[in-house]
Amino acid sequence: PPRTPLPRDKPTQPVHCPASAPVTMKFLSLILALTALAPVDARPKKAAKPPYFVLTGDSTVAVAGGWGDGFLSYVKAPADGINPAKSGATTASFRADGRWNTTITAVQETVDTHSPIVTIQFGHNDQKAASGISLEQFQANLVALAEEVIAAGGTPILITSLTRRAFNGSAVIENLNEHSAAAIAAAESLGIDYLDLNKASTAYVNAIGKANADLYNLAPGDRTHLNPSGEKVFGRLVVDLLLKKRKDLRHYFEKDVALSKKIAAGKYATGEE
């Protein structure tokens, strides 16, 4: 029987997209663009472990005359801290008298449960001729201290020196500029955080004026050390400077909105706001 011829292939017909396709694609593109622009939750995340502060430095940080205890008074559990700063200390003597060993031991003993943060503020005594410490050596000493904190598992934060409150006319005598610049240079060379307390405290003291600044004197005529009121005010100033750099730590500090506002506005504060 004759074979039935196979049907010839039909020519391929062009496929036409529906008229709505371009509109759909434009709509999807718009949705993707809007999604990319959607606001991201910018609230600072809470630090993974609570901080443990170790405050190192001279008498302007130490117990009974420095900002250190004022700072620690704002720390909330489970965060904690100690203040081994010592009157008369330099970057060299703090190591020589064993205080630095205490610092490193504190870091090593708390690193499993906390995030150890070591603040380092020297300069008042290093700048004195009797210290025998040049500006270059001062900076090198700060770098060495910070590196040892890192090696022990902690986080170093360098702090420029609290201003003295002696005036020449209507302005504070700024005699810690070189050592403050060296501290900043040390921090920048390591890529670590620093707090410019010298700049901030100078601005605040200039704003409140000589008469009010004298109300923070530990003793009559002592324009270096702080009475309890000064400890609280300048301790708060350090807290506020820190939280600008480390917003993740804000959960671990008590707020004092009234005091913080006064400091920011350059108004005299007692610490009892």
PDB file of C-alpha atoms in Angstrom:
ATOM      1  CA  PRO A   1       0.000   0.000   0.000  1.00  0.00           C
ATOM      2  CA  PRO A   2       1.148   3.541  -0.689  1.00  0.00           C
ATOM      3  CA  ARG A   3       2.830   5.212   2.258  1.00  0.00           C
ATOM      4  CA  THR A   4       1.043   8.109   3.804  1.00  0.00           C
ATOM      5  CA  PRO A   5       3.191  11.205   3.343  1.00  0.00           C
ATOM      6  CA  LEU A   6       4.416  12.757   6.536  1.00  0.00           C
ATOM      7  CA  PRO A   7       3.068  16.222   7.270  1.00  0.00           C
ATOM      8  CA  ARG A   8       5.482  18.952   6.454  1.00  0.00           C
ATOM      9  CA  ASP A   9       6.784  20.981   9.395  1.00  0.00           C
ATOM     10  CA  LYS A  10       4.801  24.085   9.918  1.00  0.00           C
ATOM     11  CA  PRO A  11       6.811  27.279   9.926  1.00  0.00           C
ATOM     12  CA  THR A  12       7.571  28.508  13.401  1.00  0.00           C
ATOM     13  CA  GLN A  13       5.262  31.309  14.368  1.00  0.00           C
ATOM     14  CA  PRO A  14       6.759  34.314  16.210  1.00  0.00           C
ATOM     15  CA  VAL A  15       5.732  34.527  19.849  1.00  0.00           C
ATOM     16  CA  HIS A  16       4.278  37.865  20.787  1.00  0.00           C
ATOM     17  CA  CYS A  17       4.460  39.055  24.418  1.00  0.00           C
ATOM     18  CA  PRO A  18       1.225  40.412  25.696  1.00  0.00           C
ATOM     19  CA  ALA A  19       0.991  44.165  25.625  1.00  0.00           C
ATOM     20  CA  SER A  20       1.020  44.243  29.420  1.00  0.00           C
ATOM     21  CA  ALA A  21       4.514  42.655  29.726  1.00  0.00           C
ATOM     22  CA  PRO A  22       6.528  45.897  29.501  1.00  0.00           C
ATOM     23  CA  VAL A  23       4.287  47.422  32.150  1.00  0.00           C
ATOM     24  CA  THR A  24       4.753  44.381  34.382  1.00  0.00           C
ATOM     25  CA  MET A  25       8.538  44.544  34.043  1.00  0.00           C
ATOM     26  CA  LYS A  26       8.523  48.240  34.865  1.00  0.00           C
ATOM     27  CA  PHE A  27       6.393  47.534  37.926  1.00  0.00           C
ATOM     28  CA  LEU A  28       8.769  44.823  39.149  1.00  0.00           C
ATOM     29  CA  SER A  29      11.736  47.132  38.633  1.00  0.00           C
ATOM     30  CA  LEU A  30       9.987  49.802  40.658  1.00  0.00           C
ATOM     31  CA  ILE A  31       9.260  47.360  43.486  1.00  0.00           C
ATOM     32  CA  LEU A  32      12.902  46.251  43.575  1.00  0.00           C
ATOM     33  CA  ALA A  33      14.079  49.842  43.649  1.00  0.00           C
ATOM     34  CA  LEU A  34      11.737  50.733  46.483  1.00  0.00           C
ATOM     35  CA  THR A  35      12.833  47.648  48.410  1.00  0.00           C
ATOM     36  CA  ALA A  36      16.451  48.748  48.122  1.00  0.00           C
ATOM     37  CA  LEU A  37      15.504  52.143  49.490  1.00  0.00           C
ATOM     38  CA  ALA A  38      13.456  50.759  52.378  1.00  0.00           C
ATOM     39  CA  PRO A  39      14.685  52.002  55.747  1.00  0.00           C
ATOM     40  CA  VAL A  40      17.075  49.700  57.579  1.00  0.00           C
ATOM     41  CA  ASP A  41      16.858  49.339  61.350  1.00  0.00           C
ATOM     42  CA  ALA A  42      19.681  51.670  62.353  1.00  0.00           C
ATOM     43  CA  ARG A  43      19.292  51.141  66.071  1.00  0.00           C
ATOM     44  CA  PRO A  44      22.635  50.118  67.572  1.00  0.00           C
ATOM     45  CA  LYS A  45      22.948  46.440  68.330  1.00  0.00           C
ATOM     46  CA  LYS A  46      23.694  45.421  71.886  1.00  0.00           C
ATOM     47  CA  ALA A  47      27.285  44.329  72.458  1.00  0.00           C
ATOM     48  CA  ALA A  48      27.592  40.529  72.419  1.00  0.00           C
ATOM     49  CA  LYS A  49      29.071  40.440  75.915  1.00  0.00           C
ATOM     50  CA  PRO A  50      28.815  43.068  78.646  1.00  0.00           C
ATOM     51  CA  PRO A  51      31.851  45.340  78.922  1.00  0.00           C
ATOM     52  CA  TYR A  52      34.321  45.193  81.772  1.00  0.00           C
ATOM     53  CA  PHE A  53      36.121  48.510  82.089  1.00  0.00           C
ATOM     54  CA  VAL A  54      39.660  48.856  83.389  1.00  0.00           C
ATOM     55  CA  LEU A  55      40.512  52.540  83.796  1.00  0.00           C
ATOM     56  CA  THR A  56      44.229  53.274  83.655  1.00  0.00           C
ATOM     57  CA  GLY A  57      45.896  56.636  84.065  1.00  0.00           C
ATOM     58  CA  ASP A  58      47.060  59.282  86.502  1.00  0.00           C
ATOM     59  CA  SER A  59      45.342  61.244  89.281  1.00  0.00           C
ATOM     60  CA  THR A  60      42.885  62.863  86.859  1.00  0.00           C
ATOM     61  CA  VAL A  61      41.380  59.377  86.402  1.00  0.00           C
ATOM     62  CA  ALA A  62      42.081  57.879  89.838  1.00  0.00           C
ATOM     63  CA  VAL A  63      39.887  57.461  92.901  1.00  0.00           C
ATOM     64  CA  ALA A  64      39.452  60.684  94.914  1.00  0.00           C
ATOM     65  CA  GLY A  65      40.262  63.336  92.364  1.00  0.00           C
ATOM     66  CA  GLY A  66      39.701  61.936  88.884  1.00  0.00           C
ATOM     67  CA  TRP A  67      36.759  61.247  86.571  1.00  0.00           C
ATOM     68  CA  GLY A  68      37.114  57.448  86.849  1.00  0.00           C
ATOM     69  CA  ASP A  69      34.729  56.733  89.712  1.00  0.00           C
ATOM     70  CA  GLY A  70      32.201  59.157  88.260  1.00  0.00           C
ATOM     71  CA  PHE A  71      32.348  57.185  85.013  1.00  0.00           C
ATOM     72  CA  LEU A  72      31.920  53.834  86.761  1.00  0.00           C
ATOM     73  CA  SER A  73      28.927  55.154  88.726  1.00  0.00           C
ATOM     74  CA  TYR A  74      26.929  55.090  85.467  1.00  0.00           C
ATOM     75  CA  VAL A  75      27.819  51.491  84.551  1.00  0.00           C
ATOM     76  CA  LYS A  76      24.897  49.035  84.794  1.00  0.00           C
ATOM     77  CA  ALA A  77      25.123  45.320  85.632  1.00  0.00           C
ATOM     78  CA  PRO A  78      26.038  42.910  84.171  1.00  0.00           C
ATOM     79  CA  ALA A  79      28.705  45.349  82.968  1.00  0.00           C
ATOM     80  CA  ASP A  80      31.345  46.176  85.554  1.00  0.00           C
ATOM     81  CA  GLY A  81      34.767  47.718  85.974  1.00  0.00           C
ATOM     82  CA  ILE A  82      37.686  48.743  88.177  1.00  0.00           C
ATOM     83  CA  ASN A  83      39.756  51.896  88.522  1.00  0.00           C
ATOM     84  CA  PRO A  84      43.456  51.124  89.129  1.00  0.00           C
ATOM     85  CA  ALA A  85      44.589  54.588  87.953  1.00  0.00           C
ATOM     86  CA  LYS A  86      47.192  56.113  90.262  1.00  0.00           C
ATOM     87  CA  SER A  87      48.131  59.618  91.333  1.00  0.00           C
ATOM     88  CA  GLY A  88      51.469  60.702  89.876  1.00  0.00           C
ATOM     89  CA  ALA A  89      51.574  57.891  87.321  1.00  0.00           C
ATOM     90  CA  THR A  90      53.287  58.101  83.948  1.00  0.00           C
ATOM     91  CA  THR A  91      53.226  55.644  81.054  1.00  0.00           C
ATOM     92  CA  ALA A  92      56.453  54.224  82.503  1.00  0.00           C
ATOM     93  CA  SER A  93      55.792  54.232  86.262  1.00  0.00           C
ATOM     94  CA  PHE A  94      52.354  52.655  85.852  1.00  0.00           C
ATOM     95  CA  ARG A  95      54.112  49.627  84.422  1.00  0.00           C
ATOM     96  CA  ALA A  96      57.049  49.720  86.846  1.00  0.00           C
ATOM     97  CA  ASP A  97      54.917  49.697  89.999  1.00  0.00           C
ATOM     98  CA  GLY A  98      52.850  46.697  88.907  1.00  0.00           C
ATOM     99  CA  ARG A  99      49.608  48.477  88.056  1.00  0.00           C
ATOM    100  CA  TRP A 100      49.900  47.446  84.435  1.00  0.00           C
ATOM    101  CA  ASN A 101      50.201  43.789  85.438  1.00  0.00           C
ATOM    102  CA  THR A 102      46.970  44.244  87.406  1.00  0.00           C
ATOM    103  CA  THR A 103      45.371  45.643  84.265  1.00  0.00           C
ATOM    104  CA  ILE A 104      46.414  42.789  81.994  1.00  0.00           C
ATOM    105  CA  THR A 105      45.398  40.217  84.609  1.00  0.00           C
ATOM    106  CA  ALA A 106      41.943  41.825  84.824  1.00  0.00           C
ATOM    107  CA  VAL A 107      41.591  41.530  81.049  1.00  0.00           C
ATOM    108  CA  GLN A 108      42.611  37.870  81.038  1.00  0.00           C
ATOM    109  CA  GLU A 109      40.322  36.987  83.946  1.00  0.00           C
ATOM    110  CA  THR A 110      37.206  38.594  82.464  1.00  0.00           C
ATOM    111  CA  VAL A 111      37.548  37.878  78.748  1.00  0.00           C
ATOM    112  CA  ASP A 112      35.383  34.725  78.872  1.00  0.00           C
ATOM    113  CA  THR A 113      32.352  36.417  80.427  1.00  0.00           C
ATOM    114  CA  HIS A 114      32.810  40.052  79.436  1.00  0.00           C
ATOM    115  CA  SER A 115      34.311  42.235  76.756  1.00  0.00           C
ATOM    116  CA  PRO A 116      37.274  43.874  78.543  1.00  0.00           C
ATOM    117  CA  ILE A 117      37.812  47.525  77.604  1.00  0.00           C
ATOM    118  CA  VAL A 118      40.934  49.281  78.875  1.00  0.00           C
ATOM    119  CA  THR A 119      40.914  53.076  78.819  1.00  0.00           C
ATOM    120  CA  ILE A 120      44.394  54.612  78.769  1.00  0.00           C
ATOM    121  CA  GLN A 121      44.824  58.270  79.743  1.00  0.00           C
ATOM    122  CA  PHE A 122      48.256  59.640  80.626  1.00  0.00           C
ATOM    123  CA  GLY A 123      50.067  62.895  79.980  1.00  0.00           C
ATOM    124  CA  HIS A 124      49.843  65.145  83.030  1.00  0.00           C
ATOM    125  CA  ASN A 125      52.966  63.650  84.582  1.00  0.00           C
ATOM    126  CA  ASP A 126      54.671  62.410  81.416  1.00  0.00           C
ATOM    127  CA  GLN A 127      55.006  66.018  80.248  1.00  0.00           C
ATOM    128  CA  LYS A 128      56.989  67.029  83.334  1.00  0.00           C
ATOM    129  CA  ALA A 129      60.760  67.252  82.862  1.00  0.00           C
ATOM    130  CA  ALA A 130      61.281  65.082  85.948  1.00  0.00           C
ATOM    131  CA  SER A 131      59.646  62.117  84.194  1.00  0.00           C
ATOM    132  CA  GLY A 132      62.479  61.837  81.679  1.00  0.00           C
ATOM    133  CA  ILE A 133      59.926  60.827  79.042  1.00  0.00           C
ATOM    134  CA  SER A 134      60.167  62.582  75.684  1.00  0.00           C
ATOM    135  CA  LEU A 135      57.079  63.246  73.589  1.00  0.00           C
ATOM    136  CA  GLU A 136      58.190  60.561  71.133  1.00  0.00           C
ATOM    137  CA  GLN A 137      58.708  58.047  73.942  1.00  0.00           C
ATOM    138  CA  PHE A 138      55.313  58.935  75.401  1.00  0.00           C
ATOM    139  CA  GLN A 139      53.645  58.079  72.108  1.00  0.00           C
ATOM    140  CA  ALA A 140      55.638  54.857  71.789  1.00  0.00           C
ATOM    141  CA  ASN A 141      54.683  53.876  75.342  1.00  0.00           C
ATOM    142  CA  LEU A 142      50.989  54.367  74.560  1.00  0.00           C
ATOM    143  CA  VAL A 143      51.299  52.194  71.462  1.00  0.00           C
ATOM    144  CA  ALA A 144      52.986  49.447  73.489  1.00  0.00           C
ATOM    145  CA  LEU A 145      50.315  49.543  76.206  1.00  0.00           C
ATOM    146  CA  ALA A 146      47.511  49.346  73.652  1.00  0.00           C
ATOM    147  CA  GLU A 147      49.152  46.464  71.796  1.00  0.00           C
ATOM    148  CA  GLU A 148      49.486  44.493  75.030  1.00  0.00           C
ATOM    149  CA  VAL A 149      45.788  44.971  75.769  1.00  0.00           C
ATOM    150  CA  ILE A 150      44.928  43.612  72.327  1.00  0.00           C
ATOM    151  CA  ALA A 151      47.269  40.644  72.801  1.00  0.00           C
ATOM    152  CA  ALA A 152      45.539  39.836  76.111  1.00  0.00           C
ATOM    153  CA  GLY A 153      42.120  39.799  74.426  1.00  0.00           C
ATOM    154  CA  GLY A 154      40.918  43.276  75.375  1.00  0.00           C
ATOM    155  CA  THR A 155      40.007  46.472  73.570  1.00  0.00           C
ATOM    156  CA  PRO A 156      42.151  49.544  74.256  1.00  0.00           C
ATOM    157  CA  ILE A 157      40.723  53.059  74.023  1.00  0.00           C
ATOM    158  CA  LEU A 158      43.174  55.944  74.278  1.00  0.00           C
ATOM    159  CA  ILE A 159      41.915  59.100  75.978  1.00  0.00           C
ATOM    160  CA  THR A 160      43.523  62.521  75.763  1.00  0.00           C
ATOM    161  CA  SER A 161      44.214  64.224  79.091  1.00  0.00           C
ATOM    162  CA  LEU A 162      41.508  65.945  81.102  1.00  0.00           C
ATOM    163  CA  THR A 163      42.150  69.692  80.910  1.00  0.00           C
ATOM    164  CA  ARG A 164      43.536  71.670  83.798  1.00  0.00           C
ATOM    165  CA  ARG A 165      41.195  74.483  84.804  1.00  0.00           C
ATOM    166  CA  ALA A 166      43.679  77.367  85.119  1.00  0.00           C
ATOM    167  CA  PHE A 167      42.695  80.458  83.126  1.00  0.00           C
ATOM    168  CA  ASN A 168      44.557  83.236  81.384  1.00  0.00           C
ATOM    169  CA  GLY A 169      41.975  85.971  81.124  1.00  0.00           C
ATOM    170  CA  SER A 170      38.754  84.441  79.867  1.00  0.00           C
ATOM    171  CA  ALA A 171      40.233  81.259  78.405  1.00  0.00           C
ATOM    172  CA  VAL A 172      41.687  78.036  79.754  1.00  0.00           C
ATOM    173  CA  ILE A 173      45.464  77.715  79.504  1.00  0.00           C
ATOM    174  CA  GLU A 174      45.930  74.864  77.040  1.00  0.00           C
ATOM    175  CA  ASN A 175      49.176  73.207  78.062  1.00  0.00           C
ATOM    176  CA  LEU A 176      48.413  69.586  77.189  1.00  0.00           C
ATOM    177  CA  ASN A 177      48.041  69.990  73.429  1.00  0.00           C
ATOM    178  CA  GLU A 178      51.238  68.204  72.411  1.00  0.00           C
ATOM    179  CA  HIS A 179      50.580  65.146  74.545  1.00  0.00           C
ATOM    180  CA  SER A 180      46.960  65.039  73.423  1.00  0.00           C
ATOM    181  CA  ALA A 181      48.087  65.080  69.787  1.00  0.00           C
ATOM    182  CA  ALA A 182      50.570  62.290  70.543  1.00  0.00           C
ATOM    183  CA  ALA A 183      47.808  60.160  72.094  1.00  0.00           C
ATOM    184  CA  ILE A 184      45.626  60.642  69.025  1.00  0.00           C
ATOM    185  CA  ALA A 185      48.551  59.789  66.735  1.00  0.00           C
ATOM    186  CA  ALA A 186      49.190  56.606  68.742  1.00  0.00           C
ATOM    187  CA  ALA A 187      45.551  55.551  68.369  1.00  0.00           C
ATOM    188  CA  GLU A 188      45.485  56.313  64.657  1.00  0.00           C
ATOM    189  CA  SER A 189      48.697  54.368  64.061  1.00  0.00           C
ATOM    190  CA  LEU A 190      46.966  51.277  65.475  1.00  0.00           C
ATOM    191  CA  GLY A 191      43.525  51.951  64.020  1.00  0.00           C
ATOM    192  CA  ILE A 192      41.875  51.946  67.450  1.00  0.00           C
ATOM    193  CA  ASP A 193      39.325  54.258  69.062  1.00  0.00           C
ATOM    194  CA  TYR A 194      40.275  57.341  71.009  1.00  0.00           C
ATOM    195  CA  LEU A 195      38.274  59.901  72.980  1.00  0.00           C
ATOM    196  CA  ASP A 196      39.412  63.517  72.750  1.00  0.00           C
ATOM    197  CA  LEU A 197      38.624  64.380  76.351  1.00  0.00           C
ATOM    198  CA  ASN A 198      41.129  67.225  76.342  1.00  0.00           C
ATOM    199  CA  LYS A 199      39.262  69.011  73.562  1.00  0.00           C
ATOM    200  CA  ALA A 200      35.816  68.333  75.046  1.00  0.00           C
ATOM    201  CA  SER A 201      36.730  69.259  78.625  1.00  0.00           C
ATOM    202  CA  THR A 202      38.543  72.417  77.489  1.00  0.00           C
ATOM    203  CA  ALA A 203      35.471  73.507  75.541  1.00  0.00           C
ATOM    204  CA  TYR A 204      33.192  72.831  78.512  1.00  0.00           C
ATOM    205  CA  VAL A 205      35.377  74.657  81.038  1.00  0.00           C
ATOM    206  CA  ASN A 206      35.716  77.635  78.699  1.00  0.00           C
ATOM    207  CA  ALA A 207      31.938  77.684  78.301  1.00  0.00           C
ATOM    208  CA  ILE A 208      31.147  77.732  82.035  1.00  0.00           C
ATOM    209  CA  GLY A 209      33.910  80.210  82.909  1.00  0.00           C
ATOM    210  CA  LYS A 210      36.564  80.452  85.606  1.00  0.00           C
ATOM    211  CA  ALA A 211      34.262  81.044  88.594  1.00  0.00           C
ATOM    212  CA  ASN A 212      32.129  78.000  87.856  1.00  0.00           C
ATOM    213  CA  ALA A 213      35.156  75.877  86.936  1.00  0.00           C
ATOM    214  CA  ASP A 214      36.632  76.578  90.379  1.00  0.00           C
ATOM    215  CA  LEU A 215      33.572  74.954  91.930  1.00  0.00           C
ATOM    216  CA  TYR A 216      35.008  71.600  90.787  1.00  0.00           C
ATOM    217  CA  ASN A 217      38.339  72.069  92.619  1.00  0.00           C
ATOM    218  CA  LEU A 218      39.263  69.245  94.980  1.00  0.00           C
ATOM    219  CA  ALA A 219      40.898  71.802  97.284  1.00  0.00           C
ATOM    220  CA  PRO A 220      41.149  75.600  97.113  1.00  0.00           C
ATOM    221  CA  GLY A 221      43.439  76.507  94.235  1.00  0.00           C
ATOM    222  CA  ASP A 222      43.656  72.911  92.943  1.00  0.00           C
ATOM    223  CA  ARG A 223      42.594  73.312  89.321  1.00  0.00           C
ATOM    224  CA  THR A 224      43.743  69.860  88.252  1.00  0.00           C
ATOM    225  CA  HIS A 225      41.859  67.436  90.490  1.00  0.00           C
ATOM    226  CA  LEU A 226      38.116  67.049  90.941  1.00  0.00           C
ATOM    227  CA  ASN A 227      35.804  67.097  93.930  1.00  0.00           C
ATOM    228  CA  PRO A 228      32.836  64.664  93.965  1.00  0.00           C
ATOM    229  CA  SER A 229      30.739  67.060  91.875  1.00  0.00           C
ATOM    230  CA  GLY A 230      33.479  67.321  89.271  1.00  0.00           C
ATOM    231  CA  GLU A 231      33.990  63.556  89.256  1.00  0.00           C
ATOM    232  CA  LYS A 232      30.335  63.078  88.381  1.00  0.00           C
ATOM    233  CA  VAL A 233      30.207  65.768  85.694  1.00  0.00           C
ATOM    234  CA  PHE A 234      33.431  64.845  83.917  1.00  0.00           C
ATOM    235  CA  GLY A 235      32.702  61.145  84.372  1.00  0.00           C
ATOM    236  CA  ARG A 236      29.467  61.769  82.486  1.00  0.00           C
ATOM    237  CA  LEU A 237      31.359  63.663  79.812  1.00  0.00           C
ATOM    238  CA  VAL A 238      33.569  60.619  79.244  1.00  0.00           C
ATOM    239  CA  VAL A 239      30.505  58.342  79.092  1.00  0.00           C
ATOM    240  CA  ASP A 240      28.918  60.571  76.464  1.00  0.00           C
ATOM    241  CA  LEU A 241      32.129  60.696  74.408  1.00  0.00           C
ATOM    242  CA  LEU A 242      32.390  56.907  74.567  1.00  0.00           C
ATOM    243  CA  LEU A 243      28.798  56.323  73.483  1.00  0.00           C
ATOM    244  CA  LYS A 244      29.327  58.489  70.422  1.00  0.00           C
ATOM    245  CA  LYS A 245      32.029  56.034  69.342  1.00  0.00           C
ATOM    246  CA  ARG A 246      30.459  52.848  70.743  1.00  0.00           C
ATOM    247  CA  LYS A 247      26.691  53.031  70.437  1.00  0.00           C
ATOM    248  CA  ASP A 248      26.514  49.291  71.078  1.00  0.00           C
ATOM    249  CA  LEU A 249      27.460  49.972  74.709  1.00  0.00           C
ATOM    250  CA  ARG A 250      24.560  52.327  75.487  1.00  0.00           C
ATOM    251  CA  HIS A 251      22.548  49.502  77.069  1.00  0.00           C
ATOM    252  CA  TYR A 252      25.164  49.225  79.803  1.00  0.00           C
ATOM    253  CA  PHE A 253      25.046  52.802  81.090  1.00  0.00           C
ATOM    254  CA  GLU A 254      22.495  54.649  83.172  1.00  0.00           C
ATOM    255  CA  LYS A 255      21.140  57.715  81.410  1.00  0.00           C
ATOM    256  CA  ASP A 256      21.369  61.187  82.872  1.00  0.00           C
ATOM    257  CA  VAL A 257      19.628  63.221  80.218  1.00  0.00           C
ATOM    258  CA  ALA A 258      19.551  66.450  82.205  1.00  0.00           C
ATOM    259  CA  LEU A 259      23.278  66.340  82.937  1.00  0.00           C
ATOM    260  CA  SER A 260      24.224  65.325  79.409  1.00  0.00           C
ATOM    261  CA  LYS A 261      22.170  68.204  78.005  1.00  0.00           C
ATOM    262  CA  LYS A 262      23.827  70.722  80.311  1.00  0.00           C
ATOM    263  CA  ILE A 263      27.295  69.522  79.378  1.00  0.00           C
ATOM    264  CA  ALA A 264      26.483  69.612  75.662  1.00  0.00           C
ATOM    265  CA  ALA A 265      25.063  73.122  76.017  1.00  0.00           C
ATOM    266  CA  GLY A 266      28.088  74.364  77.972  1.00  0.00           C
ATOM    267  CA  LYS A 267      26.095  75.088  81.121  1.00  0.00           C
ATOM    268  CA  TYR A 268      27.439  74.659  84.642  1.00  0.00           C
ATOM    269  CA  ALA A 269      26.284  71.390  86.205  1.00  0.00           C
ATOM    270  CA  THR A 270      26.569  70.014  89.720  1.00  0.00           C
ATOM    271  CA  GLY A 271      26.231  66.325  88.889  1.00  0.00           C
ATOM    272  CA  GLU A 272      22.976  66.185  90.854  1.00  0.00           C
ATOM    273  CA  GLU A 273      20.703  67.139  87.962  1.00  0.00           C
TER     274      GLU A 273
END
